[in-house]
XYZ file of C-alpha atoms in Angstrom:
221
model
C 8.848 32.782 -33.228
C 9.039 34.814 -30.061
C 12.484 36.188 -29.301
C 13.945 37.417 -26.072
C 17.153 39.234 -25.359
C 19.668 37.662 -22.951
C 18.597 40.260 -20.383
C 15.049 38.856 -20.552
C 16.154 35.240 -20.360
C 16.304 33.701 -16.861
C 20.014 34.091 -16.094
C 21.566 33.986 -12.653
C 23.601 36.811 -11.169
C 23.810 35.299 -7.684
C 27.146 33.534 -8.158
C 29.999 35.902 -7.362
C 32.593 33.147 -7.143
C 32.680 29.382 -7.244
C 35.122 26.557 -6.603
C 34.319 23.023 -7.763
C 36.292 19.773 -7.782
C 35.258 17.408 -10.580
C 36.056 13.777 -11.329
C 35.780 11.761 -14.525
C 33.885 8.518 -13.879
C 36.123 6.206 -15.877
C 33.922 3.144 -15.479
C 31.241 5.060 -17.421
C 33.638 6.576 -19.979
C 34.021 5.155 -23.484
C 36.890 6.803 -25.366
C 35.937 5.146 -28.650
C 32.600 6.963 -28.515
C 34.220 10.203 -27.332
C 36.631 10.178 -30.260
C 33.673 10.406 -32.631
C 33.133 13.929 -31.252
C 36.796 14.780 -31.795
C 40.224 13.485 -30.849
C 41.247 16.584 -28.884
C 37.881 16.589 -27.112
C 38.360 12.970 -26.067
C 41.913 13.617 -24.843
C 40.688 16.213 -22.352
C 38.701 13.510 -20.571
C 41.834 11.485 -19.827
C 42.572 13.870 -16.958
C 40.911 12.047 -14.033
C 40.286 15.019 -11.742
C 40.361 18.769 -12.109
C 39.431 21.914 -10.261
C 37.401 24.818 -11.589
C 37.527 28.272 -10.017
C 35.319 31.168 -11.131
C 35.101 34.820 -10.190
C 32.714 37.388 -11.624
C 32.869 38.831 -14.123
C 34.282 36.487 -16.749
C 37.248 34.948 -14.959
C 37.749 31.189 -14.942
C 40.602 28.892 -13.942
C 40.672 25.174 -14.813
C 43.475 23.022 -13.444
C 43.964 19.288 -13.889
C 46.619 16.651 -13.309
C 47.254 13.246 -14.867
C 50.190 11.575 -13.150
C 53.227 13.870 -13.424
C 51.592 16.012 -16.121
C 49.636 19.127 -15.129
C 47.516 21.417 -17.281
C 46.261 24.894 -16.408
C 43.819 27.103 -18.327
C 42.980 30.662 -17.305
C 40.391 32.879 -18.962
C 40.157 36.573 -18.136
C 37.710 38.303 -20.427
C 38.985 37.705 -23.955
C 42.426 36.465 -22.896
C 43.184 32.755 -22.699
C 46.391 31.559 -21.053
C 47.335 27.930 -20.803
C 50.241 26.040 -19.357
C 50.886 22.366 -20.059
C 54.057 21.086 -18.454
C 56.732 23.618 -19.387
C 54.750 25.054 -22.303
C 53.006 28.379 -21.679
C 51.017 30.428 -24.180
C 48.603 33.366 -24.180
C 45.979 33.920 -26.875
C 43.405 36.590 -27.687
C 40.071 34.802 -28.124
C 37.940 37.857 -28.720
C 35.095 37.069 -31.125
C 35.818 33.360 -30.717
C 33.426 32.075 -28.024
C 34.088 28.471 -29.027
C 37.621 28.822 -27.625
C 36.351 29.799 -24.183
C 35.206 27.824 -21.182
C 32.645 29.234 -18.801
C 30.123 28.430 -16.105
C 27.941 27.140 -18.926
C 30.329 24.176 -19.111
C 29.080 23.088 -15.692
C 25.480 23.789 -16.677
C 24.959 27.251 -15.191
C 23.121 29.839 -17.300
C 25.238 32.771 -16.118
C 25.159 36.418 -17.163
C 28.858 36.915 -18.043
C 29.102 34.988 -21.285
C 25.474 35.422 -22.303
C 25.902 39.181 -22.548
C 29.354 39.141 -24.182
C 29.716 35.964 -26.259
C 26.302 34.491 -26.959
C 22.849 35.704 -27.923
C 20.032 33.635 -26.464
C 17.002 33.383 -28.771
C 13.856 31.935 -27.233
C 12.455 28.986 -29.201
C 9.692 27.323 -27.231
C 8.578 25.772 -23.961
C 8.827 22.050 -23.312
C 7.005 21.307 -20.105
C 8.711 23.249 -17.320
C 11.810 23.930 -19.445
C 12.548 26.842 -21.781
C 14.410 26.103 -25.020
C 16.898 28.688 -26.313
C 19.128 28.821 -29.361
C 22.570 30.237 -28.540
C 24.350 31.941 -31.423
C 27.833 33.417 -31.216
C 28.160 37.200 -31.074
C 30.504 39.323 -33.215
C 31.653 36.482 -35.460
C 30.752 34.823 -38.741
C 30.963 31.390 -37.108
C 27.588 29.703 -37.638
C 28.096 27.076 -34.944
C 25.257 27.200 -32.449
C 23.657 25.383 -29.552
C 20.220 24.517 -28.283
C 19.758 24.501 -24.506
C 16.873 23.337 -22.333
C 16.817 25.713 -19.368
C 15.147 25.190 -16.013
C 14.071 28.750 -15.064
C 13.867 27.870 -11.368
C 17.407 26.503 -11.023
C 19.112 28.396 -13.911
C 20.512 25.014 -14.996
C 20.676 23.922 -18.638
C 19.400 20.390 -18.218
C 20.255 19.536 -21.825
C 22.622 21.145 -24.347
C 23.010 20.224 -28.036
C 26.023 21.544 -29.962
C 25.882 21.996 -33.757
C 28.645 22.881 -36.199
C 28.410 25.578 -38.892
C 26.637 23.099 -41.213
C 23.970 22.523 -38.536
C 25.237 18.988 -37.920
C 24.902 17.698 -34.380
C 28.299 17.298 -32.684
C 27.434 16.317 -29.128
C 24.823 16.372 -26.386
C 25.486 17.217 -22.746
C 23.060 16.583 -19.909
C 23.405 18.341 -16.555
C 21.510 16.323 -13.978
C 20.944 15.815 -10.257
C 21.082 19.535 -9.413
C 21.750 20.385 -5.773
C 20.817 23.638 -4.025
C 24.106 24.722 -2.453
C 22.754 28.010 -1.129
C 19.232 29.448 -1.283
C 18.433 29.919 -4.963
C 21.855 28.707 -6.163
C 21.961 25.296 -7.821
C 24.749 23.195 -9.312
C 24.456 19.887 -11.198
C 26.201 17.012 -9.463
C 26.509 14.886 -12.615
C 27.361 15.742 -16.231
C 26.785 13.215 -19.040
C 28.404 13.646 -22.474
C 26.885 11.894 -25.492
C 28.299 11.845 -29.019
C 26.397 12.775 -32.174
C 25.078 9.215 -32.427
C 23.485 9.312 -28.982
C 26.116 7.083 -27.362
C 27.365 7.880 -23.868
C 31.005 8.939 -24.047
C 31.819 10.219 -20.576
C 30.461 11.131 -17.166
C 31.890 13.605 -14.719
C 30.714 14.234 -11.182
C 31.044 17.269 -8.945
C 32.802 15.952 -5.852
C 32.693 19.200 -3.862
C 31.745 22.830 -4.389
C 31.895 26.146 -2.568
C 30.015 29.258 -3.650
C 30.490 32.930 -2.702
C 33.258 32.335 -0.176
C 35.776 34.755 -1.728
C 38.315 33.917 -4.433
C 41.620 35.867 -4.654
C 42.345 37.691 -7.907
C 45.864 36.216 -7.910
C 44.469 32.841 -9.023
C 43.769 34.283 -12.467
C 47.334 35.216 -13.386
C 50.446 33.189 -14.207
């Protein structure tokens, strides 16, 4: 098996900041199928719309609202802060990549987390796509993922998540990529399937802005 370091893998460094508004397509969402992935995972998809803001390196803000309830997650390096209603808590998630969200959650194979949290091990080619195994760095957690990467768009068109017993947990497909700026692509549709291959949810990117300048103040509470 040929192996490549994350530095050799086709990762994008063009995105300095990003803002995206996402919507859950409820007519294509099946919570019974989502719950087979996990109850907490399914609950997160009950928030109909949310906004994602990113700034390099390694800063991410996710904010959503469901009626009167609001939820806010902020990641700065290895620090995770969340606020749900009146509850606020900060956690150290160093050596726990599974507790982080990143640009990879919207399908972008970005440098930040691939050089700090995950090691990308080249597996094979499938047509125009490159298949990588992502293993977690600096931890004994054996959970891992397989991703099918388009080297021209830096989009993971398919992502399979496995637990520490190598059992499939879910599949995510990032489709209908749009070129927002020369050489910078973003999927416009994300499909989540459970471990039995059943569609559980769909989210769409309603709007996006890239490299327009994001204030540092957004990443503090």
